[in-house]
Structures are given as C-alpha cells and as structure tokens.
Amino acid sequence: MAETIWILDDDAELGALLLSQFAQRGWAARHLSHPRELELALDQAQPDLLVLDELLPEQRGTDVLARLRRGLPHLPVLMLSALGGPRDRVAGLEAGANDYLGKPFLFRELQLRVEQLLKPAQISRLGAQAWQVGELQFQPQQLWLGHPQGAGLDLSRGDVALLQLLCSRAGEVVSRQDLGQASGSLVDVEQSRSIDVRLSRLRRLLAELEPELNVIETVRGRGYRLVAPVRRLQPGGDPGS
C-alpha cells in the first residue's frame, strides 16, 4: 500500500508540482489549499504524513498544527515556510512539527526529509494489537477486518482508529469526544455529526461480514459501546487472554 502524503499549501503551482513529484516516487499525494479543507478531510481519512505551509489563508500553519496535535500527536508533520530564520524554525518545532524546511528548497532535500519521517513505521501509530471481534479478526496494521479464512474488508485509517479504541474499551461507553480525538477530527464533535456518520459507516461494514452480529451499541447522550465478544490476539492470530 502506497504511503499517503497530504500537502496543505495555498500555492496552487507548488501543490501541483509536489503532487507530480510525489507520484513519481510512488506516494499517494493530495493537495489541500485551506485549513478548513484539512479539517473536512480528516473526518474521512488520515495521511501517513502532512506537509504543512506556515503562511496560510487566515491563519498560521503553527496554529493549525497546535490544534492537530491534540488529536493526532504522532502524525509526522513537515513544515514548509518562506520564513526560514532560526526563530521561525524553533517556533515550528515547538508547535509540534517533526521537521522544518525553508522555501525555496530542492525537491531532493524534501524527498529525503519525507523518507526519514516515514521510516519509523508507516502504520506504527495504529499499534500492533490485533483483536477477535465475534467471529471476525481485526488486524489494525493491515487495515483489515474479516473472517480468518474467508471474506474480509479493507478499512480506512479512520475506521481503524475508531474500532481500535472501541476494542480496547470493550463493554465500556466511549464518549463521542474520545472517539473524535482517536479519529483525528479537528471539528467539535459535540456540534457536528461526523462521529455518528463514521460509526454508521463502520456498522455497515461489520454488517456486510456478519449480518446477525450486534457489534456497536448507541448509548443515548453518552456515546457508543462495543457489545460483541472481544478477545486480544497473540502474534500469529491466536486468541490471548
């Protein structure tokens, strides 16, 4: 599976250039031009890395990053900026950037920095813990849910983040706020229906595999609860304690 890189930069020409260059490296890239576009995109998926411009419409990239870090503390972020002085670099790193590159830059240097940020394990933030959910196996690192020897479905990273949290707290009520933070949502989940929409999607996916299995229960006014039998899986897929 190709690594996904999102670019948040209002420079359309630079965005198009980076899309082309990243595609040549085999990376799946997406260009966003406004912070609001990033918020909406993160309600549907998560990238492996974010390239973030500092000088954005209406706000600074460091402000976007500070909010982002509350929900996605481990997402690799490379900041780009025409402000390349020492104090600017320090401000970007203090806001939570993993790396900082001044403009103009050589694409080769950007490529090398991106490769370094992707190295620590492309899906390490999803964790290695696999789960048995009813008769289904849930493999977060493979972004997969299905029957051990049968049909399965590829999941989005947002699906994985939600199901992982529900599995780790099986039988407990998980608040919409906690689910929003796990999925990386930057919107106020108490004021939006994004989590409800994503949980409905996850329910549909589970129903495709196990129509009779009641997996996720809505607890009115409180959140959601995983009610299907859940067991941890040892490496190799064997049930654990």
Short mmCIF file of N, CA, C and O in Angstrom, two decimals, residues 1 15 28 36 47 51 56 69 73 77 81 83 86 93 112 120 127 129 131 138 140 145 153 209 222 230-231 233 240:
data_model
loop_
_atom_site.label_atom_id
_atom_site.label_comp_id
_atom_site.label_asym_id
_atom_site.label_seq_id
_atom_site.Cartn_x
_atom_site.Cartn_y
_atom_site.Cartn_z
N MET A 1 0.84 -1.19 0.00
CA MET A 1 0.00 0.00 0.00
C MET A 1 0.88 1.25 0.00
O MET A 1 1.81 1.35 0.79
N GLY A 15 1.69 23.20 -5.12
CA GLY A 15 0.93 22.00 -4.82
C GLY A 15 0.92 21.04 -5.99
O GLY A 15 1.11 19.82 -5.81
N ALA A 28 1.07 8.36 -2.65
CA ALA A 28 -0.27 8.85 -2.98
C ALA A 28 -0.44 10.21 -2.31
O ALA A 28 -0.52 10.30 -1.09
N ARG A 36 -9.58 24.64 6.45
CA ARG A 36 -10.90 24.01 6.56
C ARG A 36 -10.97 22.74 5.73
O ARG A 36 -11.62 21.77 6.13
N PRO A 47 -3.66 10.81 6.73
CA PRO A 47 -2.47 10.53 5.91
C PRO A 47 -1.37 9.87 6.73
O PRO A 47 -1.45 9.80 7.96
N VAL A 51 2.52 17.58 4.88
CA VAL A 51 3.40 18.69 4.54
C VAL A 51 2.59 19.96 4.73
O VAL A 51 1.57 20.17 4.07
N LEU A 56 -0.60 30.47 5.69
CA LEU A 56 -1.85 30.01 5.11
C LEU A 56 -2.90 31.11 5.14
O LEU A 56 -2.77 32.08 5.89
N ARG A 69 -2.27 18.57 16.86
CA ARG A 69 -1.54 17.74 17.82
C ARG A 69 -2.43 17.26 18.97
O ARG A 69 -2.11 16.26 19.61
N PRO A 73 -1.26 13.19 17.92
CA PRO A 73 0.07 13.54 18.43
C PRO A 73 1.21 12.87 17.69
O PRO A 73 2.35 13.35 17.75
N VAL A 77 4.73 15.48 10.67
CA VAL A 77 4.43 16.75 10.01
C VAL A 77 5.74 17.43 9.62
O VAL A 77 6.62 17.63 10.45
N SER A 81 8.13 26.76 4.81
CA SER A 81 7.85 28.17 5.05
C SER A 81 8.87 29.06 4.37
O SER A 81 10.06 28.72 4.30
N LEU A 83 9.51 31.69 5.75
CA LEU A 83 10.15 32.21 6.95
C LEU A 83 11.13 31.15 7.45
O LEU A 83 10.75 30.22 8.15
N PRO A 86 16.15 31.17 12.18
CA PRO A 86 16.25 30.28 13.34
C PRO A 86 15.03 30.36 14.26
O PRO A 86 14.54 29.33 14.73
N LEU A 93 8.96 23.94 15.33
CA LEU A 93 9.26 22.71 16.07
C LEU A 93 8.55 22.71 17.43
O LEU A 93 8.06 21.68 17.89
N LEU A 112 14.15 13.50 0.70
CA LEU A 112 14.93 12.80 1.73
C LEU A 112 14.34 13.01 3.12
O LEU A 112 14.29 12.08 3.94
N PRO A 120 10.01 5.52 10.53
CA PRO A 120 9.79 4.90 11.84
C PRO A 120 8.72 3.83 11.88
O PRO A 120 8.58 3.17 12.89
N GLY A 127 -0.63 0.79 16.06
CA GLY A 127 -0.37 -0.23 17.05
C GLY A 127 -0.37 -1.62 16.44
O GLY A 127 -0.86 -1.87 15.35
N GLN A 129 -1.56 -4.41 18.16
CA GLN A 129 -2.54 -5.29 18.77
C GLN A 129 -3.66 -5.65 17.81
O GLN A 129 -4.33 -4.79 17.25
N TRP A 131 -7.25 -8.12 17.18
CA TRP A 131 -8.40 -8.47 18.01
C TRP A 131 -9.30 -9.49 17.31
O TRP A 131 -9.39 -9.53 16.09
N PHE A 138 -9.71 -8.62 13.50
CA PHE A 138 -9.42 -7.21 13.22
C PHE A 138 -7.92 -7.03 13.31
O PHE A 138 -7.32 -7.20 14.36
N PRO A 140 -5.30 -4.23 12.77
CA PRO A 140 -5.08 -2.80 12.53
C PRO A 140 -3.92 -2.50 11.60
O PRO A 140 -4.01 -1.61 10.75
N LEU A 145 -10.32 -6.24 8.26
CA LEU A 145 -11.29 -6.88 9.14
C LEU A 145 -11.98 -7.97 8.36
O LEU A 145 -12.44 -7.74 7.23
N LEU A 153 -12.56 -7.15 4.56
CA LEU A 153 -12.71 -5.80 4.02
C LEU A 153 -11.49 -4.97 4.39
O LEU A 153 -10.94 -5.09 5.49
N LEU A 209 -20.12 -8.31 6.79
CA LEU A 209 -19.41 -9.55 7.10
C LEU A 209 -20.21 -10.44 8.03
O LEU A 209 -20.17 -11.67 7.92
N ARG A 222 -24.51 9.63 25.75
CA ARG A 222 -23.22 9.31 26.36
C ARG A 222 -22.16 8.91 25.34
O ARG A 222 -21.01 9.29 25.47
N VAL A 230 -15.14 -9.78 22.55
CA VAL A 230 -13.84 -9.30 22.06
C VAL A 230 -12.72 -10.01 22.80
O VAL A 230 -12.78 -10.16 24.03
N ARG A 231 -11.71 -10.46 22.05
CA ARG A 231 -10.52 -11.06 22.66
C ARG A 231 -9.29 -10.53 21.96
O ARG A 231 -9.29 -10.30 20.76
N LEU A 233 -5.66 -10.89 20.32
CA LEU A 233 -4.98 -11.95 19.58
C LEU A 233 -3.48 -11.84 19.80
O LEU A 233 -2.91 -10.75 19.75
N GLY A 240 -5.67 -14.55 22.76
CA GLY A 240 -4.98 -14.39 24.03
C GLY A 240 -5.97 -14.21 25.14
O GLY A 240 -7.15 -14.45 24.99
#
